[in-house]
Amino acid sequence: MTNSPNLQWFATNAPTASSRTDDIWFVDPMIGWAVNSDGKILKTTDGGISWQQQFQTPIVRNRPIYLRSVGFANPLNGWVGTVSPEQRLYHTTDGGDTWTIAANLPANAPVKICGLSVVNESVIYASGTNDPADIPARMMKTVDGGATWTTWDMSEHATILIDNYFVNPDCGWVVGGKADRSIPKPSRDNVIPVVLYTEDGGETWVNRVADLSSSLPLGEWGWKIQFLNEMVGFVSLENFNQGAILKTTDGGNTWNRLRINDPQENVNLEGVGFIDEHQGWVGGWGSADFQGGFSSETKDGGQNWQDANQIGQFINRFRFFGNPVTVGYASGKTVYKYATAPVTAPLVERVAPLSFLSTNAPAKFDQLVNIEYTLPEHTQTVRIDIWNQFGSYVRQLVDQSNPSAGQKSVVWDGKDDAGTSLPPGIFIYRLTVDGNAESRVIRFDP
């Protein structure tokens, strides 16, 4: 089927996330939710014209919560997953007006819930972790709408698990990577992709890319999965040095790896979205230092790619409606919409979010990290918290009550809360001032 040539990508009126909007879910073309790196759950009921902040994550056991995934069964019943062990899953039964923590998870539930697949009102699957170091890959599911959950270990099949997609309560996919067992401590550098399939609700699994293992590069893993129809599907591959996707045209029985060969040499991919067998996009961090935010487009099914940064930046998820597609959304620096016309201005003028972090802070530090911020009069609380690139909490840098107003700065020495020096890498710091949060992605490479 041919899609309308008039459809284009436009930014919605969703807030611009300090780091990015990690995930979105729409129950129809008008009603949807977004979760972002500032710990906020947002909702729109008018196709992105206006957005309401429904929830700001709390401080639990003196640690903030980092949101990662979202899924809804209907306009009222939904779930949000986190990469914070303190509170792993939130649930709403009223469309998000109230969110409660799922307190009935088994003790061995996934430590980080990176992927959610809401099959129907009763059956939901969750997968994680995205961190290959010392955190086992696990899955869990409910068949009674969250009243009870069962969980199981996936270490036999994977070291990391990210996204999952189920076509019915029994048949589905989960993607991630598996590390070389000969290396004592698995890391991202020795992981290769896995695309795991089950037909019995997760009892048994088969790796559908096992035949490609000898040709897949180390330091690469599956991130997001999309099936266009019963036969055609795609998996984005996160790799700091190469851009590539996996594609199937036979229902997932076999897969081919396709390089992203655009002029900008897009890498570190996360989001993947196709509207038909020919036209699609990939996006993500765009570079090894997490600063590019590049997007790329193909019009021949992934054989050839071109730069497409105009569609949006730092894209982690695509969602589409219609066959042929009539509308779509993508989450990244903000929430973007695939439509015939730009999103109109909100009926009520949007109040610009408060900003406290310095706007000219460098993105890379080779010595101490200097974080500059400004506090207004009558500030009651201020915190600065730091995570690594996998969403693992590493440091509380600032925690003050009733601080003085004015320009401030604090130095991070690259150590965690225990005083241990951390290896070079990508980190995310979040400043929270009286419940208003904003974050930055930095590369610390001493």
Coordinates of C-alpha atoms in Angstrom, one line a residue:
M1 CA 0.0 0.0 0.0
T2 CA 1.1 3.5 -0.7
N3 CA 1.3 6.1 2.1
S4 CA 0.3 9.7 1.7
P5 CA 3.2 11.8 0.2
N6 CA 1.9 14.7 2.3
L7 CA 2.9 13.1 5.7
Q8 CA 5.9 14.8 7.3
W9 CA 7.5 14.9 10.7
F10 CA 6.8 17.9 13.1
A11 CA 7.6 18.6 16.7
T12 CA 4.6 18.5 19.0
N13 CA 4.2 20.8 22.0
A14 CA 5.6 18.3 24.4
P15 CA 8.3 19.7 26.7
T16 CA 11.9 19.4 25.4
A17 CA 13.5 16.9 27.7
S18 CA 16.9 17.8 29.1
S19 CA 18.3 14.5 28.0
R20 CA 15.4 12.9 26.0
T21 CA 11.9 11.4 26.1
D22 CA 12.6 7.7 26.5
D23 CA 9.3 6.2 25.5
I24 CA 5.8 6.9 24.3
W25 CA 2.5 4.9 24.0
F26 CA -0.6 6.0 22.2
V27 CA -3.9 4.1 22.6
D28 CA -5.3 6.0 19.5
P29 CA -4.1 8.8 17.3
M30 CA -5.1 11.4 19.9
I31 CA -4.5 9.9 23.4
G32 CA -0.9 9.1 24.5
W33 CA 1.7 9.2 27.2
A34 CA 5.4 10.0 27.3
V35 CA 8.1 9.3 29.9
N36 CA 11.3 11.3 30.0
S37 CA 14.7 11.5 31.5
D38 CA 13.6 14.2 34.0
G39 CA 11.4 11.6 35.7
K40 CA 8.1 12.9 34.4
I41 CA 5.0 11.1 33.0
L42 CA 3.2 13.3 30.4
K43 CA -0.2 12.8 28.7
T44 CA -1.9 14.3 25.6
T45 CA -5.5 13.9 24.7
D46 CA -5.4 16.1 21.5
G47 CA -2.7 14.5 19.4
G48 CA 0.2 16.5 20.9
I49 CA -1.3 20.0 20.9
S50 CA -1.2 20.1 24.7
W51 CA 0.5 18.0 27.3
Q52 CA -0.2 17.5 31.0
Q53 CA 2.4 16.5 33.5
Q54 CA 0.8 13.7 35.5
F55 CA 3.6 12.5 37.7
Q56 CA 7.1 13.4 38.9
T57 CA 9.0 10.4 40.3
P58 CA 9.7 10.6 44.0
I59 CA 12.8 10.1 46.1
V60 CA 12.8 6.5 47.4
R61 CA 15.4 5.4 50.0
N62 CA 17.2 8.6 49.2
R63 CA 17.4 7.9 45.5
P64 CA 15.5 9.3 42.6
I65 CA 13.7 7.1 40.0
Y66 CA 14.7 6.9 36.4
L67 CA 11.8 6.1 33.9
R68 CA 12.4 4.0 30.8
S69 CA 9.2 2.3 29.3
V70 CA 5.5 2.8 29.0
G71 CA 2.5 0.7 27.8
F72 CA -1.3 0.9 28.0
A73 CA -4.0 -1.7 27.5
N74 CA -6.8 0.9 27.1
P75 CA -7.3 4.6 27.9
L76 CA -7.4 3.9 31.7
N77 CA -5.1 1.0 32.4
G78 CA -1.3 1.4 31.9
W79 CA 2.2 0.7 33.2
V80 CA 5.5 2.5 33.4
G81 CA 8.8 0.7 33.8
T82 CA 11.9 2.1 35.4
V83 CA 15.6 1.2 35.6
S84 CA 15.6 1.9 39.4
P85 CA 15.5 -1.1 41.6
E86 CA 13.8 0.9 44.4
Q87 CA 10.5 1.1 42.4
R88 CA 10.5 -0.9 39.2
L89 CA 7.0 -0.6 37.9
Y90 CA 4.2 1.9 38.2
H91 CA 0.5 1.3 37.4
T92 CA -2.5 3.4 36.7
T93 CA -6.2 2.5 36.4
D94 CA -7.6 6.0 35.8
G95 CA -5.7 7.1 32.7
G96 CA -2.7 8.4 34.7
D97 CA -4.5 10.8 37.1
T98 CA -2.9 8.6 39.8
W99 CA 0.1 6.3 39.7
T100 CA 0.9 3.7 42.2
I101 CA 3.9 1.4 42.6
A102 CA 3.4 -2.2 41.8
A103 CA 4.4 -3.6 45.2
N104 CA 3.5 -7.2 44.4
L105 CA 6.5 -8.0 42.1
P106 CA 8.4 -11.2 42.8
A107 CA 11.8 -10.9 44.5
N108 CA 13.6 -11.9 41.4
A109 CA 11.7 -9.5 39.0
P110 CA 13.9 -7.8 36.4
V111 CA 16.0 -5.2 38.2
K112 CA 15.5 -2.8 35.3
I113 CA 12.3 -2.9 33.2
C114 CA 13.5 -1.6 29.8
G115 CA 10.7 -3.1 27.7
L116 CA 7.0 -3.5 28.1
S117 CA 4.6 -5.4 25.8
V118 CA 0.9 -4.9 26.7
V119 CA -0.8 -7.7 24.8
N120 CA -4.3 -7.1 26.2
E121 CA -5.9 -6.1 29.5
S122 CA -4.8 -9.3 31.2
V123 CA -1.4 -10.1 29.7
I124 CA 1.7 -7.9 30.0
Y125 CA 5.4 -8.9 29.5
A126 CA 8.4 -7.0 30.8
S127 CA 12.1 -7.4 30.1
G128 CA 15.5 -6.2 31.3
T129 CA 18.4 -5.4 32.0
N130 CA 20.2 -3.0 29.7
D131 CA 23.3 -3.3 31.9
P132 CA 25.7 -6.2 31.1
A133 CA 27.6 -5.9 34.4
D134 CA 26.6 -8.2 37.2
I135 CA 22.8 -7.8 36.7
P136 CA 21.0 -10.9 35.3
A137 CA 18.8 -10.7 32.3
R138 CA 15.2 -11.5 33.3
M139 CA 11.6 -11.4 32.1
M140 CA 8.3 -11.4 33.9
K141 CA 4.6 -11.5 32.9
T142 CA 1.1 -11.2 34.3
V143 CA -1.9 -13.0 32.9
D144 CA -4.4 -11.4 35.3
G145 CA -3.9 -7.7 34.7
G146 CA -1.1 -7.3 37.3
A147 CA -2.8 -9.0 40.2
T148 CA 0.1 -11.6 40.2
W149 CA 3.4 -11.8 38.3
T150 CA 5.7 -14.6 37.4
T151 CA 9.3 -14.1 36.5
W152 CA 12.2 -16.1 35.1
D153 CA 15.9 -15.9 34.5
M154 CA 17.1 -15.4 30.9
S155 CA 20.8 -15.7 31.5
E156 CA 21.0 -18.9 29.4
H157 CA 19.9 -16.9 26.4
A158 CA 21.1 -13.3 27.0
T159 CA 23.3 -11.0 29.0
I160 CA 21.1 -7.9 28.4
L161 CA 17.5 -7.7 27.3
I162 CA 15.8 -4.5 26.1
D163 CA 12.6 -4.4 24.1
N164 CA 10.0 -7.1 23.7
Y165 CA 7.0 -7.5 21.4
F166 CA 4.2 -10.1 21.7
V167 CA 1.7 -10.7 18.9
N168 CA -0.5 -12.7 21.3
P169 CA -0.3 -14.1 24.9
D170 CA 2.0 -16.9 23.8
C171 CA 4.0 -15.8 20.8
G172 CA 6.5 -13.0 21.0
W173 CA 10.0 -11.6 20.8
V174 CA 12.7 -10.1 23.0
V175 CA 15.9 -8.5 21.8
G176 CA 19.2 -7.7 23.5
G177 CA 22.7 -9.2 23.5
K178 CA 24.8 -12.0 24.9
A179 CA 28.3 -11.7 26.1
D180 CA 31.2 -14.0 25.5
R181 CA 31.2 -16.4 28.5
S182 CA 35.0 -16.8 28.4
I183 CA 35.4 -13.2 29.7
P184 CA 34.8 -13.2 33.5
K185 CA 33.0 -9.9 33.6
P186 CA 30.7 -9.2 30.6
S187 CA 30.7 -5.7 29.2
R188 CA 29.3 -3.9 26.2
D189 CA 32.5 -4.6 24.3
N190 CA 32.0 -8.4 24.0
V191 CA 28.2 -8.5 23.4
I192 CA 26.6 -9.7 20.2
P193 CA 22.9 -9.4 19.3
V194 CA 20.2 -11.9 20.1
V195 CA 16.7 -12.0 18.7
L196 CA 14.8 -14.5 20.9
Y197 CA 11.4 -16.0 20.0
T198 CA 8.9 -18.0 22.1
E199 CA 5.7 -19.8 21.2
D200 CA 4.8 -20.9 24.7
G201 CA 4.6 -17.8 26.7
G202 CA 8.3 -17.7 27.6
E203 CA 8.8 -21.3 28.6
T204 CA 11.3 -21.9 25.8
W205 CA 13.2 -19.6 23.5
V206 CA 15.2 -19.8 20.3
N207 CA 17.7 -17.3 19.0
R208 CA 16.7 -16.5 15.5
V209 CA 20.0 -14.8 14.7
A210 CA 22.2 -17.7 15.9
D211 CA 23.2 -18.5 12.3
L212 CA 24.6 -14.9 12.1
S213 CA 26.7 -15.1 15.3
S214 CA 30.0 -15.6 13.6
S215 CA 29.5 -12.5 11.4
L216 CA 28.1 -10.1 14.0
P217 CA 30.5 -7.6 15.5
L218 CA 31.3 -7.5 19.1
G219 CA 30.0 -4.5 21.0
E220 CA 26.6 -4.6 19.4
W221 CA 23.1 -5.6 20.7
G222 CA 19.5 -5.4 19.8
W223 CA 17.6 -2.3 21.2
K224 CA 14.1 -1.9 19.7
I225 CA 11.9 -4.2 17.7
Q226 CA 9.1 -3.4 15.2
F227 CA 7.0 -5.7 13.1
L228 CA 5.3 -4.0 10.2
N229 CA 3.1 -7.0 9.6
E230 CA 3.2 -10.8 10.1
M231 CA 6.2 -11.2 7.8
V232 CA 8.3 -8.0 7.9
G233 CA 10.1 -6.8 11.0
F234 CA 13.1 -4.8 12.1
V235 CA 15.5 -4.6 15.0
S236 CA 17.7 -1.5 15.7
L237 CA 21.3 -2.4 16.7
E238 CA 23.1 -0.3 19.3
N239 CA 26.8 -0.1 18.4
F240 CA 29.1 2.8 19.2
N241 CA 31.1 2.3 16.0
Q242 CA 28.6 1.1 13.3
G243 CA 25.1 1.9 12.4
A244 CA 23.0 -1.2 11.5
I245 CA 19.6 -2.9 11.7
L246 CA 18.3 -6.4 11.4
K247 CA 15.5 -7.1 9.0
T248 CA 13.3 -10.1 8.4
T249 CA 10.8 -10.8 5.5
D250 CA 9.7 -14.3 6.5
G251 CA 8.1 -13.7 9.9
G252 CA 11.3 -13.7 11.8
N253 CA 12.6 -17.1 10.8
T254 CA 15.7 -15.5 9.2
W255 CA 17.3 -12.1 9.6
N256 CA 19.7 -10.0 7.6
R257 CA 22.0 -7.3 9.0
L258 CA 21.9 -4.0 7.0
R259 CA 24.4 -1.2 7.5
I260 CA 23.2 2.4 7.9
N261 CA 25.3 4.0 5.0
D262 CA 24.2 7.6 5.2
P263 CA 26.8 10.4 4.7
Q264 CA 26.9 11.3 8.4
E265 CA 27.7 7.7 9.3
N266 CA 25.0 7.5 12.0
V267 CA 25.9 5.1 14.9
N268 CA 24.7 4.3 18.4
L269 CA 21.2 3.6 17.1
E270 CA 18.1 3.0 19.3
G271 CA 14.7 3.9 17.7
V272 CA 13.6 2.1 14.5
G273 CA 10.3 2.7 12.6
F274 CA 9.0 1.8 9.2
I275 CA 5.7 2.8 7.6
D276 CA 5.8 0.2 4.8
E277 CA 8.3 -2.2 3.4
H278 CA 10.3 0.6 1.8
Q279 CA 10.3 3.7 3.9
G280 CA 11.6 3.9 7.4
W281 CA 13.8 5.8 9.9
V282 CA 16.3 5.1 12.6
G283 CA 17.5 7.4 15.3
G284 CA 19.3 7.5 18.7
W285 CA 22.3 9.0 20.3
G286 CA 24.0 9.3 16.9
S287 CA 27.6 9.2 18.0
A288 CA 29.8 7.4 20.5
D289 CA 29.8 10.4 22.8
F290 CA 25.9 10.5 22.9
Q291 CA 25.9 14.1 21.6
G292 CA 24.9 13.7 17.9
G293 CA 21.3 12.8 18.1
F294 CA 21.3 11.9 14.4
S295 CA 18.4 10.4 12.4
S296 CA 18.5 8.6 9.1
E297 CA 15.9 7.6 6.4
T298 CA 15.6 4.8 3.9
K299 CA 13.2 4.5 0.9
D300 CA 14.3 1.1 -0.4
G301 CA 13.8 -1.1 2.6
G302 CA 17.1 -0.4 4.3
Q303 CA 19.6 -1.0 1.5
N304 CA 20.4 2.7 1.2
W305 CA 20.1 5.5 3.8
Q306 CA 20.3 9.3 3.8
D307 CA 20.6 11.9 6.5
A308 CA 17.2 12.8 8.0
N309 CA 18.0 14.9 11.1
Q310 CA 15.0 17.2 10.2
I311 CA 12.6 14.5 11.4
G312 CA 13.8 14.8 15.1
Q313 CA 16.8 14.1 17.3
F314 CA 17.8 11.4 19.8
I315 CA 14.9 9.2 18.8
N316 CA 14.3 6.1 21.0
R317 CA 10.8 5.0 19.9
F318 CA 8.4 5.2 16.9
R319 CA 4.7 4.4 17.0
F320 CA 2.4 4.4 14.0
F321 CA -1.4 4.1 13.2
G322 CA -3.2 2.9 10.1
N323 CA -2.5 0.7 7.1
P324 CA -1.5 2.6 5.2
V325 CA -0.1 4.8 7.9
T326 CA -2.1 7.9 8.6
V327 CA -0.3 9.3 11.7
G328 CA 2.7 8.4 13.8
Y329 CA 4.8 9.6 16.8
A330 CA 8.4 9.4 17.8
S331 CA 10.0 10.1 21.2
G332 CA 13.4 11.8 21.4
K333 CA 14.5 15.3 22.3
T334 CA 10.8 16.0 22.4
V335 CA 7.8 14.1 21.0
Y336 CA 7.4 14.3 17.3
K337 CA 4.4 13.7 15.1
Y338 CA 4.1 12.2 11.5
A339 CA 1.1 14.1 10.1
T340 CA -0.1 16.1 7.1
A341 CA 0.3 19.4 9.0
P342 CA 2.2 20.9 11.9
V343 CA 0.8 20.6 15.4
T344 CA -1.0 23.8 16.2
A345 CA -0.2 26.0 19.1
P346 CA -1.8 25.0 22.4
L347 CA -5.1 26.7 23.2
V348 CA -3.6 27.9 26.5
E349 CA -0.2 29.4 26.2
R350 CA 2.4 27.0 27.5
V351 CA 4.5 28.1 30.4
A352 CA 8.1 27.5 29.7
P353 CA 9.6 25.0 32.1
L354 CA 11.9 26.3 34.8
S355 CA 15.6 25.9 33.9
F356 CA 18.4 26.0 36.5
L357 CA 21.4 24.3 34.9
S358 CA 24.0 26.3 33.0
T359 CA 23.2 26.3 29.2
N360 CA 26.9 26.5 28.2
A361 CA 28.2 23.5 30.1
P362 CA 30.6 21.3 28.1
A363 CA 29.4 17.8 27.1
K364 CA 32.8 16.2 27.7
F365 CA 35.1 16.4 30.6
D366 CA 38.6 15.0 30.8
Q367 CA 39.2 16.1 34.4
L368 CA 36.8 17.0 37.2
V369 CA 33.2 17.6 36.2
N370 CA 32.0 21.1 37.1
I371 CA 28.3 21.4 37.3
E372 CA 27.0 25.0 37.4
Y373 CA 23.4 26.0 38.3
T374 CA 21.3 28.9 39.6
L375 CA 18.8 28.7 42.5
P376 CA 15.9 31.2 42.9
E377 CA 14.9 32.8 46.1
H378 CA 13.0 30.6 48.6
T379 CA 14.2 27.3 47.2
Q380 CA 13.3 24.6 49.7
T381 CA 15.3 21.6 48.4
V382 CA 18.0 20.9 45.8
R383 CA 19.5 17.6 44.7
I384 CA 22.0 16.5 42.1
D385 CA 22.1 12.8 41.2
I386 CA 24.2 10.9 38.7
W387 CA 23.6 7.7 36.7
N388 CA 25.8 5.8 34.3
Q389 CA 24.7 5.2 30.7
F390 CA 22.9 2.0 31.7
G391 CA 20.7 3.9 34.2
S392 CA 22.5 2.5 37.2
Y393 CA 22.7 5.0 40.1
V394 CA 26.2 6.0 41.0
R395 CA 26.3 9.2 43.1
Q396 CA 24.3 11.7 45.1
L397 CA 26.3 14.9 44.7
V398 CA 24.1 17.4 46.3
D399 CA 21.2 17.1 48.8
Q400 CA 20.3 20.4 50.6
S401 CA 17.4 22.0 52.3
N402 CA 16.7 25.7 52.3
P403 CA 19.8 26.6 50.2
S404 CA 20.8 30.2 49.6
A405 CA 19.8 31.7 46.3
G406 CA 22.2 32.6 43.4
Q407 CA 24.8 30.9 41.2
K408 CA 26.2 27.7 42.4
S409 CA 28.7 25.1 41.3
V410 CA 29.7 21.6 42.4
V411 CA 32.5 19.4 41.3
W412 CA 32.2 15.7 40.7
D413 CA 35.4 13.7 41.0
G414 CA 34.3 10.7 39.0
K415 CA 33.6 8.5 42.0
D416 CA 30.5 6.7 43.2
D417 CA 28.9 7.0 46.6
A418 CA 31.3 4.4 48.0
G419 CA 34.3 6.5 46.9
T420 CA 35.3 4.2 44.1
S421 CA 36.7 5.7 41.0
L422 CA 34.4 4.9 38.0
P423 CA 35.7 3.9 34.6
P424 CA 35.4 6.5 31.8
G425 CA 32.1 6.6 30.1
I426 CA 28.8 8.3 29.6
F427 CA 26.9 9.6 32.6
I428 CA 23.6 11.5 33.2
Y429 CA 23.2 14.0 36.0
R430 CA 19.8 15.3 37.1
L431 CA 19.3 18.5 39.0
T432 CA 16.0 18.6 41.0
V433 CA 14.9 21.9 42.5
D434 CA 11.6 21.7 44.5
G435 CA 10.3 19.0 42.3
N436 CA 11.4 20.6 39.0
A437 CA 13.9 18.3 37.3
E438 CA 16.3 18.7 34.4
S439 CA 19.2 16.5 33.3
R440 CA 22.3 16.5 31.1
V441 CA 24.3 13.8 29.3
I442 CA 28.0 14.1 29.6
R443 CA 31.1 12.1 28.7
F444 CA 33.7 11.7 31.5
D445 CA 37.0 10.5 30.1
P446 CA 39.8 11.4 32.5

